[in-house]
CSV table of C-alpha atoms in Angstrom, one decimal:
chain,number,residue,atom,x,y,z
A,1371,MET,CA,181.7,45.8,177.0
A,1372,GLU,CA,181.1,45.8,173.3
A,1373,LEU,CA,178.9,42.5,173.8
A,1374,GLU,CA,176.8,44.4,176.4
A,1375,LYS,CA,176.1,47.3,174.1
A,1376,THR,CA,175.1,45.0,171.3
A,1377,GLN,CA,172.7,42.9,173.8
A,1378,LEU,CA,171.3,46.4,175.0
A,1379,GLN,CA,170.6,47.3,171.3
A,1380,TRP,CA,168.8,44.1,170.7
A,1381,LEU,CA,166.7,44.5,173.8
A,1382,LEU,CA,165.8,48.1,172.9
A,1383,ALA,CA,164.9,46.9,169.3
A,1384,GLY,CA,163.0,43.9,170.6
A,1385,ALA,CA,161.1,46.3,173.1
A,1386,GLY,CA,160.3,48.7,170.3
A,1387,ALA,CA,159.0,45.9,168.2
A,1388,VAL,CA,156.7,44.6,170.9
A,1389,ILE,CA,155.5,48.2,171.5
A,1390,VAL,CA,154.8,48.7,167.7
A,1391,VAL,CA,152.9,45.3,167.8
A,1392,LEU,CA,150.9,46.3,170.8
A,1393,ILE,CA,149.9,49.6,169.3
A,1394,TYR,CA,148.9,47.7,166.2
A,1395,LEU,CA,146.8,45.3,168.1
A,1396,TRP,CA,145.2,48.2,170.0
A,1397,GLY,CA,144.3,49.9,166.8
A,1398,ILE,CA,142.7,46.6,165.5
A,1399,ARG,CA,140.7,46.5,168.8
A,1400,ALA,CA,139.5,50.0,168.4
A,1401,ARG,CA,138.3,49.4,164.8
A,1402,ILE,CA,136.5,46.2,165.8
A,1403,LYS,CA,134.5,47.9,168.5
A,1404,GLU,CA,133.7,50.8,165.9
A,1405,GLY,CA,132.5,48.2,163.6
A,1406,ILE,CA,130.3,46.6,166.4
A,1407,ARG,CA,128.7,50.0,167.2
A,1408,LYS,CA,127.9,50.7,163.6
A,1409,ARG,CA,126.3,47.3,163.3
A,1410,ARG,CA,124.2,48.1,166.4
A,1411,ARG,CA,122.9,51.2,164.9
A,1412,GLN,CA,122.1,49.5,161.3
A,1413,PRO,CA,120.9,46.0,162.2
A,1414,SER,CA,120.9,43.6,159.2
A,1415,PHE,CA,118.4,40.9,158.7
A,1416,GLU,CA,120.5,38.9,156.3
A,1417,ASN,CA,121.4,36.2,159.0
A,1418,GLU,CA,117.8,36.1,160.3
A,1419,PRO,CA,116.3,32.7,160.4
A,1420,ALA,CA,113.4,31.9,158.1
A,1421,LEU,CA,109.9,31.4,159.8
A,1422,GLU,CA,108.5,27.9,159.9
A,1423,SER,CA,111.7,26.3,158.8
A,1424,ASP,CA,112.0,22.4,159.1
A,1425,ASP,CA,115.2,21.6,161.2
A,1426,ALA,CA,115.2,18.0,159.9
A,1427,ASN,CA,115.6,19.1,156.3
A,1428,GLN,CA,118.2,21.6,156.8
A,1429,PRO,CA,121.9,21.1,155.7
A,1430,PRO,CA,124.5,21.1,158.4
A,1431,PRO,CA,125.5,24.5,159.7
A,1432,ASP,CA,128.1,26.4,157.7
A,1433,PRO,CA,130.7,28.2,159.7
A,1434,MET,CA,130.8,30.9,157.4
A,1435,LEU,CA,127.1,31.7,158.0
A,1436,ASN,CA,128.0,33.0,161.4
A,1437,ALA,CA,131.1,34.9,160.2
A,1438,HIS,CA,131.3,38.7,160.7
A,1439,ASP,CA,133.0,41.0,158.4
A,1440,PHE,CA,135.1,43.6,160.3
A,1441,MET,CA,136.6,45.8,157.5
A,1442,ASN,CA,140.4,45.1,157.4
A,1443,LEU,CA,140.2,42.0,159.5
A,1444,GLY,CA,138.3,40.1,157.0
A,1445,ARG,CA,135.5,37.6,158.1
A,1446,ILE,CA,135.8,36.4,161.7
A,1447,THR,CA,134.1,33.1,162.5
A,1448,PRO,CA,133.2,31.9,165.9
A,1449,ASP,CA,136.5,29.5,166.0
A,1450,HIS,CA,138.6,32.5,165.0
A,1451,HIS,CA,141.5,33.4,167.5
A,1452,LEU,CA,139.9,36.9,167.6
A,1453,ALA,CA,136.3,35.8,168.0
A,1454,GLU,CA,136.1,36.5,171.5
A,1455,LYS,CA,137.5,40.0,171.1
A,1456,ALA,CA,135.3,40.7,167.9
A,1457,LEU,CA,132.0,39.4,169.3
A,1458,VAL,CA,132.1,41.2,172.8
A,1459,ASP,CA,129.0,43.2,173.9
A,1460,VAL,CA,126.8,41.9,171.0
A,1461,GLU,CA,123.2,42.1,172.1
A,1462,ILE,CA,120.6,40.0,170.3
A,1463,LEU,CA,117.2,41.6,170.0
A,1464,PRO,CA,114.0,40.2,168.8
A,1465,VAL,CA,113.0,41.6,165.5
A,1466,ASN,CA,109.1,41.8,164.5
A,1467,ARG,CA,108.7,41.5,161.0
A,1468,LYS,CA,105.5,41.9,159.1
A,1469,ILE,CA,104.7,39.0,157.0
A,1470,GLU,CA,103.5,40.2,153.7
A,1471,PRO,CA,100.9,38.1,151.8
A,1472,THR,CA,102.4,36.0,149.0
A,1473,PRO,CA,101.0,37.5,145.7
A,1474,PRO,CA,99.5,34.9,143.6
A,1475,GLU,CA,101.5,33.5,140.6
A,1476,GLU,CA,100.6,34.8,137.3
A,1477,GLY,CA,99.0,31.4,136.2
A,1478,ASP,CA,96.9,31.3,139.2
A,1479,SER,CA,95.6,34.8,138.7
A,1480,ASP,CA,94.8,34.0,135.0
A,1481,ALA,CA,92.8,30.9,136.1
A,1482,ALA,CA,91.0,32.9,138.7
A,1483,ALA,CA,90.1,35.4,136.4
A,1484,ALA,CA,88.9,32.8,133.9
A,1485,LEU,CA,86.4,31.5,136.3
A,1486,PRO,CA,82.8,32.9,136.0
A,1487,VAL,CA,81.7,34.9,139.0
A,1488,ARG,CA,78.7,33.5,140.4
A,1489,GLU,CA,76.4,35.8,142.4
A,1490,SER,CA,73.6,34.4,144.6
A,1491,ARG,CA,71.1,37.3,143.6
A,1492,ARG,CA,67.6,36.9,144.5
A,1493,GLU,CA,65.3,38.8,142.1
A,1494,PRO,CA,63.1,41.2,143.9
A,1495,ALA,CA,59.6,40.2,144.0
A,1496,VAL,CA,57.5,42.4,141.8
A,1497,PRO,CA,54.8,44.1,143.8
A,1498,PRO,CA,51.2,43.4,142.7
A,1499,ALA,CA,49.4,46.4,141.0
A,1500,PRO,CA,47.5,48.5,143.7
A,1501,ARG,CA,43.8,47.3,143.8
A,1502,MET,CA,40.9,47.6,146.2
A,1503,THR,CA,37.2,46.5,146.6
A,1504,VAL,CA,34.5,49.2,147.5
A,1505,ALA,CA,31.2,48.1,148.7
A,1506,LEU,CA,28.0,49.7,150.0
A,1507,THR,CA,24.8,48.4,151.2
A,1508,VAL,CA,21.1,49.8,151.1
A,1509,MET,CA,19.3,48.3,154.0
A,1510,ALA,CA,15.4,48.1,154.4
A,1511,LEU,CA,13.9,49.7,157.4
A,1512,ARG,CA,13.5,47.8,160.6
A,1513,ASP,CA,11.2,44.8,160.3
A,1514,GLN,CA,10.9,45.4,156.5
A,1515,THR,CA,12.3,43.9,153.4
A,1516,PHE,CA,12.7,44.7,149.8
A,1517,LYS,CA,10.7,42.8,147.3
A,1518,GLY,CA,12.0,41.5,144.1
A,1519,SER,CA,9.0,43.0,142.1
A,1520,GLN,CA,10.1,46.4,143.6
A,1521,ILE,CA,13.8,46.0,143.0
A,1522,GLN,CA,13.8,45.1,139.3
A,1523,PRO,CA,12.0,48.1,137.9
A,1524,VAL,CA,13.9,50.5,140.0
A,1525,ALA,CA,17.3,48.9,139.0
A,1526,GLU,CA,16.5,48.8,135.3
A,1527,ASP,CA,15.5,52.5,135.6
A,1528,LEU,CA,18.9,53.2,137.1
A,1529,GLN,CA,20.5,51.5,134.0
A,1530,PHE,CA,21.3,48.3,135.7
A,1531,GLN,CA,21.3,45.0,133.5
A,1532,LEU,CA,20.8,41.6,134.8
A,1533,SER,CA,23.7,39.3,133.8
A,1534,ALA,CA,23.7,35.6,133.3
A,1535,ALA,CA,25.5,35.4,136.6
A,1536,GLY,CA,22.4,36.8,138.3
A,1537,LEU,CA,23.8,40.1,139.2
A,1538,PHE,CA,22.6,43.6,138.3
A,1539,GLU,CA,25.4,45.3,136.5
A,1540,ARG,CA,25.9,48.9,135.9
A,1541,PHE,CA,28.0,49.8,132.7
A,1542,PRO,CA,29.4,53.2,132.0
A,1543,ASP,CA,27.5,53.2,128.5
A,1544,GLU,CA,26.3,50.8,125.8
A,1545,GLU,CA,29.4,51.0,123.9
A,1546,ALA,CA,31.7,50.2,126.7
A,1547,ALA,CA,29.6,47.2,128.0
A,1548,ASP,CA,32.3,44.6,126.7
A,1549,GLY,CA,34.9,46.4,129.2
A,1550,GLY,CA,33.1,45.0,132.2
A,1551,PRO,CA,30.7,46.8,134.5
A,1552,VAL,CA,31.6,49.7,136.7
A,1553,PHE,CA,29.9,48.1,139.7
A,1554,SER,CA,27.5,45.2,140.4
A,1555,MET,CA,24.5,44.7,142.7
A,1556,ALA,CA,23.4,41.5,144.7
A,1557,HIS,CA,21.0,41.1,147.5
A,1558,LEU,CA,21.8,40.0,151.1
A,1559,ARG,CA,19.9,36.8,151.2
A,1560,GLU,CA,21.7,33.6,150.3
A,1561,PRO,CA,22.8,32.9,147.7
A,1562,GLY,CA,22.6,36.5,146.9
A,1563,VAL,CA,22.0,36.4,143.2
A,1564,PHE,CA,18.8,37.3,141.3
A,1565,ASP,CA,17.1,34.4,139.7
A,1566,PRO,CA,14.8,35.6,136.9
A,1567,LEU,CA,12.4,32.8,137.6
A,1568,THR,CA,11.9,33.6,141.0
A,1569,LEU,CA,12.6,37.3,141.1
A,1570,ASP,CA,8.9,38.2,142.0
A,1571,GLU,CA,8.9,36.2,145.0
A,1572,LEU,CA,12.3,37.5,146.3
A,1573,SER,CA,12.3,39.2,149.8
A,1574,THR,CA,15.5,40.4,151.0
A,1575,PRO,CA,16.6,42.8,153.9
A,1576,GLY,CA,19.0,44.8,151.8
A,1577,LEU,CA,21.1,45.1,148.8
A,1578,LEU,CA,24.8,45.0,148.2
A,1579,LEU,CA,26.7,47.3,145.7
A,1580,PHE,CA,30.4,46.5,145.1
A,1581,MET,CA,33.2,47.0,142.5
A,1582,ASN,CA,36.8,46.3,142.1
A,1583,LEU,CA,39.1,49.2,141.3
A,1584,PRO,CA,40.7,50.0,139.0
A,1585,GLY,CA,37.7,49.3,136.5
A,1586,PRO,CA,36.6,50.7,133.1
A,1587,VAL,CA,36.4,54.1,134.4
A,1588,GLU,CA,38.5,56.5,136.5
A,1589,GLU,CA,38.5,55.3,140.1
A,1590,MET,CA,37.0,58.4,141.7
A,1591,LYS,CA,34.3,58.9,139.1
A,1592,ALA,CA,33.3,55.0,139.5
A,1593,LEU,CA,33.0,55.9,143.2
A,1594,GLU,CA,30.7,58.8,142.5
A,1595,LEU,CA,28.5,56.7,140.2
A,1596,MET,CA,28.2,54.0,142.8
A,1597,VAL,CA,27.4,56.5,145.6
A,1598,VAL,CA,24.7,58.2,143.5
A,1599,ALA,CA,23.1,54.7,142.5
A,1600,ALA,CA,22.9,53.7,146.1
A,1601,ASP,CA,21.6,56.8,147.3
A,1602,GLN,CA,18.8,56.7,144.5
A,1603,LEU,CA,18.0,53.1,145.4
A,1604,ALA,CA,17.7,54.0,149.1
A,1605,ARG,CA,15.4,56.8,148.2
A,1606,ARG,CA,13.0,55.0,145.8
A,1607,LEU,CA,12.9,51.8,147.9
A,1608,ARG,CA,12.6,53.6,151.2
A,1609,GLY,CA,15.7,52.3,152.7
A,1610,THR,CA,18.9,53.5,154.1
A,1611,ILE,CA,22.5,53.8,152.6
A,1612,CYS,CA,25.1,52.1,154.7
A,1613,ASP,CA,28.6,50.8,154.5
A,1614,GLU,CA,29.8,47.2,153.9
A,1615,ARG,CA,29.2,46.4,157.7
A,1616,ARG,CA,25.7,47.7,157.4
A,1617,HIS,CA,26.5,50.8,159.4
A,1618,ARG,CA,24.6,53.9,158.4
A,1619,ILE,CA,26.9,55.8,156.3
A,1620,THR,CA,27.8,59.5,157.4
A,1621,ASN,CA,29.6,62.3,155.8
A,1622,GLN,CA,32.7,61.5,157.8
A,1623,SER,CA,32.5,57.8,156.6
A,1624,LEU,CA,32.0,58.9,153.0
A,1625,MET,CA,34.9,61.2,153.2
A,1626,HIS,CA,37.1,58.4,154.5
A,1627,LEU,CA,36.0,56.3,151.5
A,1628,ARG,CA,37.1,59.0,149.1
A,1629,ASN,CA,40.4,59.4,150.6
A,1630,GLN,CA,41.1,55.7,150.3
A,1631,VAL,CA,40.1,55.8,146.5
A,1632,ALA,CA,42.3,58.9,146.2
A,1633,ASP,CA,45.2,57.0,147.8
A,1634,LEU,CA,44.7,54.2,145.5
A,1635,GLU,CA,44.9,56.4,142.4
A,1636,ARG,CA,48.0,58.0,143.9
A,1637,ARG,CA,49.8,54.6,144.3
A,1638,ARG,CA,48.7,53.5,140.8
A,1639,ARG,CA,50.4,56.5,139.3
A,1640,ILE,CA,53.7,55.8,140.8
A,1641,TRP,CA,53.5,52.1,140.6
A,1642,THR,CA,55.5,50.2,137.7
A,1643,PRO,CA,56.0,46.5,137.3
A,1644,SER,CA,59.7,46.8,137.9
A,1645,SER,CA,59.3,48.8,141.1
């Protein structure tokens, strides 16, 4: 009877020890699950494989790399006897990581800064100074011509001077003669110049007055001088004042010519060599 009591005590003690061990293991299992849930909420990238790695150059896998730290249990590797319990319900999710550009090394940045910056700049073309040519004609009446013997005295009376080039030229005054003529006059028969030796024999259907602006005097003043000279030539030679196309000039066409010269003056005021 005494033996049965002793056996019963040992059985009870053994059963109690088993119960204690089971309770301890259940607590460990609960802590493991809690650790897994925390790792799900806070994913770690420590064990994430590097991009563009070369498998041939990698060392043999280390079992500790796949180990997991579960608090009081220490690090559990895949071959641990608790691995199946510890790694249950683990979900692997793809992680999209933004690849940041690798900043240049300090030596590279210094070398790049030392290189001269070359810019393919094309210098803008400097626009030419605004210029224009103004021309008027004085035409003889139909079936009539101007004689050289008539042209010369009238031209000299209007202060024209016959140049070495064979053109009658009008200067603003004698002192400014070296500055170039305000306008010049040719005739409308080839070659258009006045030859002093054959001037008396000349017969032409008309005269051409022309000038390049800008000239030695103000643009608008030069236009007025040439218009007055053309009108006086037409009156004294009994001709008609016309435009460069030999069309009879009107008040409207004369106003258009004045507007062109005024526009030239405006463009010259705002023009600069660097514009």
